[in-house]
Coordinates of N, CA and C in Angstrom, one line a residue:
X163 N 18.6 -31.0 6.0 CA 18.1 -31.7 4.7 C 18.7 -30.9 3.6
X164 N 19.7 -31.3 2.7 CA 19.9 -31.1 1.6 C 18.6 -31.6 0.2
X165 N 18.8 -30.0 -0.5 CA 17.6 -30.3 -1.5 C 18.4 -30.3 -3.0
X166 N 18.4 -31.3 -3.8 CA 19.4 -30.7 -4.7 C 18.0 -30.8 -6.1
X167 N 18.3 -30.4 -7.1 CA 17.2 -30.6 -8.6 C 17.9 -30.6 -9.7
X168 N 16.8 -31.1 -10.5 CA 17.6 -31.4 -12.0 C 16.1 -31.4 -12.5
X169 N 16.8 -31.1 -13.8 CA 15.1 -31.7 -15.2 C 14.5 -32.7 -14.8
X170 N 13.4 -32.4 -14.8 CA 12.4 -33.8 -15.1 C 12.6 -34.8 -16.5
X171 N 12.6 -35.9 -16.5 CA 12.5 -36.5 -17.3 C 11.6 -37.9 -17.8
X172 N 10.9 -38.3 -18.4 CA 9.8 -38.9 -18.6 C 9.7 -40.1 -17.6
X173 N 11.1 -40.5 -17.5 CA 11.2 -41.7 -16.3 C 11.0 -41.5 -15.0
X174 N 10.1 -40.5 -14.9 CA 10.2 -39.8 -13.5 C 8.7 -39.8 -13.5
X175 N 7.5 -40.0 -14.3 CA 6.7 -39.7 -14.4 C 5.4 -40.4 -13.4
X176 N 6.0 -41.7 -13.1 CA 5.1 -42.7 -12.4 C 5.5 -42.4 -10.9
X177 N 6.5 -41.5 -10.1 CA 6.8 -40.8 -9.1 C 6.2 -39.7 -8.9
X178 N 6.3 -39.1 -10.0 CA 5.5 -37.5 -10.1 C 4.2 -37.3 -9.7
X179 N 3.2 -38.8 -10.4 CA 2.1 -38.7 -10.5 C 1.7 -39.3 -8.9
X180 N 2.2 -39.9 -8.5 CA 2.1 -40.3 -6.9 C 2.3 -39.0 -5.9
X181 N 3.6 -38.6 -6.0 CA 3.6 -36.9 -5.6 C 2.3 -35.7 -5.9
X182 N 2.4 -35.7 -6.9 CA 1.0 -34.7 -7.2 C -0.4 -35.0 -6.5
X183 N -0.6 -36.6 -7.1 CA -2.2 -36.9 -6.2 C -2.2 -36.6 -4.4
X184 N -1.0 -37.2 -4.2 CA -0.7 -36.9 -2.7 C -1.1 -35.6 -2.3
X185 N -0.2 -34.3 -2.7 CA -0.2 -33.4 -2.7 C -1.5 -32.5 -2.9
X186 N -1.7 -33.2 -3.8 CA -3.6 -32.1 -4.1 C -4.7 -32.9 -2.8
X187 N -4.5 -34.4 -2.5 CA -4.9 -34.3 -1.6 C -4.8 -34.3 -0.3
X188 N -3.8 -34.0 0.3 CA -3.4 -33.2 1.3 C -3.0 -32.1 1.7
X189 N -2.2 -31.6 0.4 CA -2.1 -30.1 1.0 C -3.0 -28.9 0.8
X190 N -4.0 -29.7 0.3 CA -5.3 -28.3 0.3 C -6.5 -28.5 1.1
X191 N -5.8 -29.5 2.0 CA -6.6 -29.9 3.3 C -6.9 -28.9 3.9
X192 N -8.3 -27.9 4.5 CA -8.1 -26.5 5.6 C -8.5 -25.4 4.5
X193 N -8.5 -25.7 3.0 CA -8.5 -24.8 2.3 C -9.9 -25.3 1.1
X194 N -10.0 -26.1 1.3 CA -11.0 -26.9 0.0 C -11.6 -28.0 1.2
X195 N -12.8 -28.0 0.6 CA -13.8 -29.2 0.9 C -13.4 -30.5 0.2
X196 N -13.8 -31.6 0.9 CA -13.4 -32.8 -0.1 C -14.1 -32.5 -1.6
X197 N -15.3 -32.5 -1.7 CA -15.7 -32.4 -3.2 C -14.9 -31.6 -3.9
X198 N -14.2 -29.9 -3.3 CA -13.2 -29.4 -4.3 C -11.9 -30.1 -4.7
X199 N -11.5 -30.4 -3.3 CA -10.4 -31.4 -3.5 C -10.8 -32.8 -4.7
X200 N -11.6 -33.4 -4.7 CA -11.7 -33.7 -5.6 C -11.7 -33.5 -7.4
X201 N -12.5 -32.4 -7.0 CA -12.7 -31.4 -8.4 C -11.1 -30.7 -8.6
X202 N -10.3 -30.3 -7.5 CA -9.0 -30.2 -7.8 C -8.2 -31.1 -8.8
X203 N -8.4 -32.3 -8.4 CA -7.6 -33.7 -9.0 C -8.2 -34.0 -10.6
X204 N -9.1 -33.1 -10.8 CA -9.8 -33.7 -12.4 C -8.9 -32.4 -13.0
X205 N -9.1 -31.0 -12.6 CA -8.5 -30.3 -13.6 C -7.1 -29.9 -13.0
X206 N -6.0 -30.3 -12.0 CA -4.6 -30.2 -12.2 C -4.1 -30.9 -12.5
X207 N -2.6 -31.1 -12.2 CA -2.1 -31.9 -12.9 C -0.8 -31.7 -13.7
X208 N -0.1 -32.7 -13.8 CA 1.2 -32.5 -14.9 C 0.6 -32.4 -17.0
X209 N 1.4 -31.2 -17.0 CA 1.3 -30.9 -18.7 C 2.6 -31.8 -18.8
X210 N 2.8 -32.6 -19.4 CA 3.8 -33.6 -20.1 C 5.1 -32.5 -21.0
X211 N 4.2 -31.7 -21.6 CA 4.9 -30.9 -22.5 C 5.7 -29.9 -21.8
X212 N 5.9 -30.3 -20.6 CA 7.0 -29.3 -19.7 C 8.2 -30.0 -19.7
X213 N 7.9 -31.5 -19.2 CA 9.1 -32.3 -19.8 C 9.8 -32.4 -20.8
X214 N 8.9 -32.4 -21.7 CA 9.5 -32.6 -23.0 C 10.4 -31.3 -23.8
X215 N 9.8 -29.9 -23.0 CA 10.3 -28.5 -23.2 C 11.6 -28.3 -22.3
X216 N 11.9 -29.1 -21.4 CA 13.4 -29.0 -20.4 C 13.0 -27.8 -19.4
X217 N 11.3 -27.9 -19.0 CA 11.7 -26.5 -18.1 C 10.9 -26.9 -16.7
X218 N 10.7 -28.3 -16.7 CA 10.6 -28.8 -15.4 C 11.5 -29.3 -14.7
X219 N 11.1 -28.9 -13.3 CA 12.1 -29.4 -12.9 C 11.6 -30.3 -11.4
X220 N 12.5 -31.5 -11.2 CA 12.7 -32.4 -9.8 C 13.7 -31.6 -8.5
X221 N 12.9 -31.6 -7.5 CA 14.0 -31.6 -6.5 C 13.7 -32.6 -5.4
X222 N 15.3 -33.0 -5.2 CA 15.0 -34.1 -4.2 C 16.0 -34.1 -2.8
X223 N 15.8 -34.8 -2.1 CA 16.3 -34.6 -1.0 C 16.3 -36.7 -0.2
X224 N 17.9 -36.9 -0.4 CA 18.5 -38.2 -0.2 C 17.8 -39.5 -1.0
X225 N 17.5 -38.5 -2.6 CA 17.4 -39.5 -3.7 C 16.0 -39.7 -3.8
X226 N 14.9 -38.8 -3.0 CA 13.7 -39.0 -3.1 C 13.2 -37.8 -4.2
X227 N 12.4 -38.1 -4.9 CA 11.8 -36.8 -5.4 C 10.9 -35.8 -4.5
X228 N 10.8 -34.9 -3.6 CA 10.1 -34.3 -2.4 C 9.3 -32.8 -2.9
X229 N 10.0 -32.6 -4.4 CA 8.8 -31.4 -5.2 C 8.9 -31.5 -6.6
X230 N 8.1 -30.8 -7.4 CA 8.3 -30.7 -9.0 C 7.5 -29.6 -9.1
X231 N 7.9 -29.1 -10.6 CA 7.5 -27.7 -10.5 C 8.4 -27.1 -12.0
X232 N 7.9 -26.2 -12.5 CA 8.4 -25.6 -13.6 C 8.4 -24.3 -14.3
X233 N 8.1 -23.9 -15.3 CA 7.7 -22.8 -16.3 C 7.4 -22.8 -17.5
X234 N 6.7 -22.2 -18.2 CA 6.7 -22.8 -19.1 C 6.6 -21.3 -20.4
X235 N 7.1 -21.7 -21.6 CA 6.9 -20.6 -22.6 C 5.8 -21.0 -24.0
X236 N 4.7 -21.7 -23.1 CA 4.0 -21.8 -23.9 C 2.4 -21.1 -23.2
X237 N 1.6 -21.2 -24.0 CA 0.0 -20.1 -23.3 C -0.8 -20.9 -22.1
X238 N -1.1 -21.9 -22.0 CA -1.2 -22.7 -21.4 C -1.0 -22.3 -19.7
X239 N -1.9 -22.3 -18.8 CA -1.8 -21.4 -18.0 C -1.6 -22.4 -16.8
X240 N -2.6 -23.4 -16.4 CA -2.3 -24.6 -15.8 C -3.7 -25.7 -16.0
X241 N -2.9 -26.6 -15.9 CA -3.9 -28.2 -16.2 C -3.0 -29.1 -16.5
X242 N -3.5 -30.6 -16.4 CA -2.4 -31.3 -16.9 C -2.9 -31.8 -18.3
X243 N -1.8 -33.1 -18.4 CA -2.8 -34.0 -20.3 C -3.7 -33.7 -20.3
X244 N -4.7 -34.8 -19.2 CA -6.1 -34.7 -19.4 C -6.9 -33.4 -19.6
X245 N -6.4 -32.6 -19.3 CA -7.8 -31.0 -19.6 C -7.5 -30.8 -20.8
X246 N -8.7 -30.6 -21.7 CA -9.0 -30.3 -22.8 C -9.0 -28.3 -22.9
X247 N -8.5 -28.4 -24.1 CA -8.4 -27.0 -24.5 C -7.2 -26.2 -23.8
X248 N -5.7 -27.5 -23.8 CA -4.6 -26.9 -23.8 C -4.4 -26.0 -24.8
X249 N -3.4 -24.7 -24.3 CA -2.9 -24.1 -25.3 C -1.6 -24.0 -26.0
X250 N -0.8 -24.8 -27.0 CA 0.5 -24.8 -26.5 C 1.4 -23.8 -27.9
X251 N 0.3 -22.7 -28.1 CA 0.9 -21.8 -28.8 C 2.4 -21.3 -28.0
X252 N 3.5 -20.6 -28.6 CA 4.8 -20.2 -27.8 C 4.7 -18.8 -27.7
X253 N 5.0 -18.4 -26.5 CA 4.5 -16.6 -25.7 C 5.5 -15.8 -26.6
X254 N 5.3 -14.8 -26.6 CA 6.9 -13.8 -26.9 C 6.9 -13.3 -26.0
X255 N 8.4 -13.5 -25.1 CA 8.7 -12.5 -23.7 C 8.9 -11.8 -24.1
X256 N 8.9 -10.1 -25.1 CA 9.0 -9.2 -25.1 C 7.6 -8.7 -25.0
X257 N 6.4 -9.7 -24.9 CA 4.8 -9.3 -24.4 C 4.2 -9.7 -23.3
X258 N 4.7 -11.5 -23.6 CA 3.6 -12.0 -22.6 C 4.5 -12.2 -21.2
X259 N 3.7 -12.6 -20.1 CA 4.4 -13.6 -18.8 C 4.9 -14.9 -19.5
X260 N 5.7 -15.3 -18.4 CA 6.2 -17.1 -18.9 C 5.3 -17.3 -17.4
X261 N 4.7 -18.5 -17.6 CA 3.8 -19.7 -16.8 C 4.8 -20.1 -15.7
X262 N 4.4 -20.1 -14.5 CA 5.1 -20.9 -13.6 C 4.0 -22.1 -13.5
X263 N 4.3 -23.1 -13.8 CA 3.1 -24.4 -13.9 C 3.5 -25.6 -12.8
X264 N 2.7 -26.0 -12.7 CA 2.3 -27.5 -12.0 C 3.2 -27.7 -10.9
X265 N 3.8 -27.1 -9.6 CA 4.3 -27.0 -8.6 C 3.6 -27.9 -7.5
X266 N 4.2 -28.6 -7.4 CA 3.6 -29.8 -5.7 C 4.8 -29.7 -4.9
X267 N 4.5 -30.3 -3.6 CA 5.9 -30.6 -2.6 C 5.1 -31.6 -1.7
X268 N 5.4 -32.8 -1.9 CA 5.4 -34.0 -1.0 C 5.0 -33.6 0.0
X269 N 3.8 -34.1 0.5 CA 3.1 -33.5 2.0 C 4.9 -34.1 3.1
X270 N 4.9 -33.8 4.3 CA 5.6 -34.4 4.9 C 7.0 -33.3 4.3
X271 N 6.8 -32.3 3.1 CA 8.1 -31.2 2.9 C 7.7 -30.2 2.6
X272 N 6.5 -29.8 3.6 CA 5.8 -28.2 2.8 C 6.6 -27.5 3.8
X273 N 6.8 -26.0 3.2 CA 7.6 -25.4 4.2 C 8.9 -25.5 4.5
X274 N 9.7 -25.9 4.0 CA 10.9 -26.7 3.4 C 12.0 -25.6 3.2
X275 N 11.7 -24.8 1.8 CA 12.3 -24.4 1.0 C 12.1 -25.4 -0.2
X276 N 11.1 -25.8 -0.9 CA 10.8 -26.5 -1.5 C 10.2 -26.0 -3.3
X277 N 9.1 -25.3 -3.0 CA 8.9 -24.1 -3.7 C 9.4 -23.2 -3.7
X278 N 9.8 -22.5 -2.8 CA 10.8 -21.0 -3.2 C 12.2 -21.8 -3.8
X279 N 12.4 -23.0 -4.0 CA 14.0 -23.4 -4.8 C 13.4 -23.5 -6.3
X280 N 12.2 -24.0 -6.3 CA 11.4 -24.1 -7.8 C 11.1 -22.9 -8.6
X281 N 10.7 -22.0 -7.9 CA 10.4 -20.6 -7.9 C 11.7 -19.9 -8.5
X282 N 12.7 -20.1 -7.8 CA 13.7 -19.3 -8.0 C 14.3 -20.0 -9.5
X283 N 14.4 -21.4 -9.6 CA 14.7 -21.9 -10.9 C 13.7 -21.2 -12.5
X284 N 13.1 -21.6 -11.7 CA 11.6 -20.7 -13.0 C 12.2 -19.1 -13.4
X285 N 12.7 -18.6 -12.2 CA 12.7 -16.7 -12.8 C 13.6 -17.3 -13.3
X286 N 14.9 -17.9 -12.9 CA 16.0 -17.6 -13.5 C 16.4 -18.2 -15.0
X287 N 15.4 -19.6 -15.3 CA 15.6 -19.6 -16.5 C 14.3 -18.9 -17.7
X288 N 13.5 -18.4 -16.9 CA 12.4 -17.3 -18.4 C 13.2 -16.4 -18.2
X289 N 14.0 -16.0 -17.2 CA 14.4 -14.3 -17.2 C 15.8 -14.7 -18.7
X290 N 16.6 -16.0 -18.6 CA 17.7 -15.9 -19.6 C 17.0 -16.1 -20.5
X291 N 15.8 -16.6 -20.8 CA 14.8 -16.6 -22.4 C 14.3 -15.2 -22.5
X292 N 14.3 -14.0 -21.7 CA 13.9 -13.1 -22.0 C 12.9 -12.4 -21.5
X293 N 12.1 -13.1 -20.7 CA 10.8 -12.7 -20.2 C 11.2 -11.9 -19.0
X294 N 10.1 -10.8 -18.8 CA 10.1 -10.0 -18.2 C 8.7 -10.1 -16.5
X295 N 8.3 -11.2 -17.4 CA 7.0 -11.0 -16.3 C 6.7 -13.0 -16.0
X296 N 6.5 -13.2 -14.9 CA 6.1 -14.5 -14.2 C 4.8 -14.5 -13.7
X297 N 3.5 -15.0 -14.3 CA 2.5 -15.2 -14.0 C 2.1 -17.2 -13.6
X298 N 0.8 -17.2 -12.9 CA 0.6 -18.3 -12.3 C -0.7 -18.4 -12.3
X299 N -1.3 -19.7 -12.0 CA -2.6 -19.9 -11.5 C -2.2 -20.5 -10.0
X300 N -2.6 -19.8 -8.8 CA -2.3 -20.5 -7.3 C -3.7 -20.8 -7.0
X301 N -3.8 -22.1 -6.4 CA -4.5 -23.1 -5.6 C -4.8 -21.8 -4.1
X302 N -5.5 -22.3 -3.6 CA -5.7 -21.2 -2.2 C -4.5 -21.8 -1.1
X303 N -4.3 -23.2 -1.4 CA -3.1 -23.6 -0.4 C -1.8 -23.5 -0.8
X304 N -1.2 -22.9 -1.7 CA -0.4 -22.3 -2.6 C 0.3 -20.6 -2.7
X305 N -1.0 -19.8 -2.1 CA -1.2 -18.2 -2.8 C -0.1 -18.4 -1.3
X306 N -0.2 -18.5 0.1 CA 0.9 -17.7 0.8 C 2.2 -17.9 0.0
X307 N 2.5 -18.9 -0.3 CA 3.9 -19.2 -1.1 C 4.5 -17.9 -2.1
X308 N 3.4 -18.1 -3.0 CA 3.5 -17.4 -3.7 C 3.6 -15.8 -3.5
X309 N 3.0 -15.3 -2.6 CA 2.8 -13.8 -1.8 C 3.8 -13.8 -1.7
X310 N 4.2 -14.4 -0.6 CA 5.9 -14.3 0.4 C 7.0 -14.5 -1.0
X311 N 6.9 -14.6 -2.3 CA 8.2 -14.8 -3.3 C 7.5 -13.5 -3.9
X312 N 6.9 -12.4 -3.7 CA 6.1 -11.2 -4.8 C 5.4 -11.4 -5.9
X313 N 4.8 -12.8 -5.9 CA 3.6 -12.4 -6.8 C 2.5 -11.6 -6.4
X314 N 1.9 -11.1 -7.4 CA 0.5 -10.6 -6.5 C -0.9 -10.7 -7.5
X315 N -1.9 -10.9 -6.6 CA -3.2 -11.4 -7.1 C -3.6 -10.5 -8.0
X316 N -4.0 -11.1 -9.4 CA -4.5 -10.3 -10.3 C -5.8 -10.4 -10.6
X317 N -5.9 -11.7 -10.3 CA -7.8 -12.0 -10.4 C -8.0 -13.7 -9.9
X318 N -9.7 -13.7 -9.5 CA -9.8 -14.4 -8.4 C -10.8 -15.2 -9.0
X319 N -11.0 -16.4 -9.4 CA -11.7 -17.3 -9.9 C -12.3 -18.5 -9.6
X320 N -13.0 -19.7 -9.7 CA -13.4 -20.4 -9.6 C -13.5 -21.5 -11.1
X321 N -12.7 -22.6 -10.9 CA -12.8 -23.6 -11.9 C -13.7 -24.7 -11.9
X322 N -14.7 -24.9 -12.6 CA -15.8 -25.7 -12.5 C -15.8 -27.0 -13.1
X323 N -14.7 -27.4 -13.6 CA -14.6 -28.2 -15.3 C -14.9 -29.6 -14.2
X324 N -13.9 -29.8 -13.4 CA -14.0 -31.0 -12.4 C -15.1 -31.2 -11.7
X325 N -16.3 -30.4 -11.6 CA -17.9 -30.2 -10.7 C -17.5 -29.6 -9.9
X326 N -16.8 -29.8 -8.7 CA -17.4 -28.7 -7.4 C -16.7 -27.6 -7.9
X327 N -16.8 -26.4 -7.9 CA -16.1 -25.2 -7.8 C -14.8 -25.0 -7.0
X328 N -13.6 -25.1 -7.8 CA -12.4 -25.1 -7.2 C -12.0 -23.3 -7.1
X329 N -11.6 -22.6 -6.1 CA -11.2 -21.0 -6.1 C -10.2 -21.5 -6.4
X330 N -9.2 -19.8 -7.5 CA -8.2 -19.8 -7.6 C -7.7 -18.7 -8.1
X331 N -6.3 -18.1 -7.9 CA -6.1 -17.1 -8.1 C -5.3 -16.8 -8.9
X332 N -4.8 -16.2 -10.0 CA -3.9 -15.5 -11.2 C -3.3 -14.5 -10.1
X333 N -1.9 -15.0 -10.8 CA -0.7 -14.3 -10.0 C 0.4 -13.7 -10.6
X334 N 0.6 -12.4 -10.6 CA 1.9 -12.3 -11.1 C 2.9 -11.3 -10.7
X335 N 4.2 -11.6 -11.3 CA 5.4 -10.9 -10.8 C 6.3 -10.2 -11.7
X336 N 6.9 -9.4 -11.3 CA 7.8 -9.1 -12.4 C 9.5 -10.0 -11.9
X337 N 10.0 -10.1 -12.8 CA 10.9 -11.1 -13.3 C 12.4 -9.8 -12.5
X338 N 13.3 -10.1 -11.3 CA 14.2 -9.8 -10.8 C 13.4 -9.4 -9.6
X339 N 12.4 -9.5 -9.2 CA 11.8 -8.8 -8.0 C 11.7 -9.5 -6.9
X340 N 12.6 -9.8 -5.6 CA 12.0 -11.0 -4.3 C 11.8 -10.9 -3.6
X341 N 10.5 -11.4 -3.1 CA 9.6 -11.5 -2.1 C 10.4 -11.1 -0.5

């Protein structure tokens, strides 16, 4: 299977959103209870303003979309539209991390090379904006991924905005470093 990617762009959005729901509810199957899984689906999600920033990106594989996934240089850490109390002030990479945000992979392509292609797109364009550090919010079905590329857990949380209590973990890496 060839994976190839490009920017997301807004015409991609009614694909995405099918991908994503899929994805939250399936691949955190073994790792979340249905109620979290549920509560997953209220507070993740696509931030639009990744699109519109050019730092999302599609990868597909024989014209299907099979992941999406991005970075982002704004504070905003992860959620999509719907969550209230985005932040879309702009980071300075000579301070802050750049966001790795809103990552899915088509159940049926986990395991792939799917995320580590998204992954590697992310360092390599915050590293040409300057940034020095790549931080994340990972899902519990997410953190191996992210382990195996050198993030590492900074702190361990629970999001309640959606009702059940979703765990999650803040992740980060420094920027030339691979897993």
């Amino acid at each position: 299977m060839e994976l190839t990617h490009r920017l997301a762009v807004r015409d991609d959005l009614a694909e995405l959103q099918v991908l994503i729901g899929a994805a939250i509810r399936e691949l955190q199957k073994g790792f979340l209870d249905e109620a979290q899984i549920a509560s997953s689906q209220a507070i993740m999600g696509l931030d639009t303003a990744l699109i519109d920033d050019g730092t999302y990106f599609v990868v597909e594989a024989e014209g299907l979309i099979v992941g999406c996934g991005g970075w982002s240089r704004r504070a905003t850490l992860y959620g999509g539209d719907h969550l209230v109390g985005r932040d879309a002030a702009l980071l300075d990479p000579g301070r802050e991390p750049a966001k790795v945000r809103a990552m899915y992979t088509r159940p049926g392509f986990a395991r792939r090379g799917v995320g580590r292609l998204i992954l590697a797109l992310s360092e390599a364009a915050a590293a040409a904006e300057g940034f020095a550090v790549l931080e994340l919010m990972a899902t519990l079905s997410g953190e191996p991924l992210y382990r195996a590329a050198g993030f590492v857990a900074v702190e361990r949380l629970a999001d309640d905005a959606g009702g059940a209590p979703v765990p999650l973990v803040r992740m980060r890496k420094p920027i030339g470093v691979t897993g």
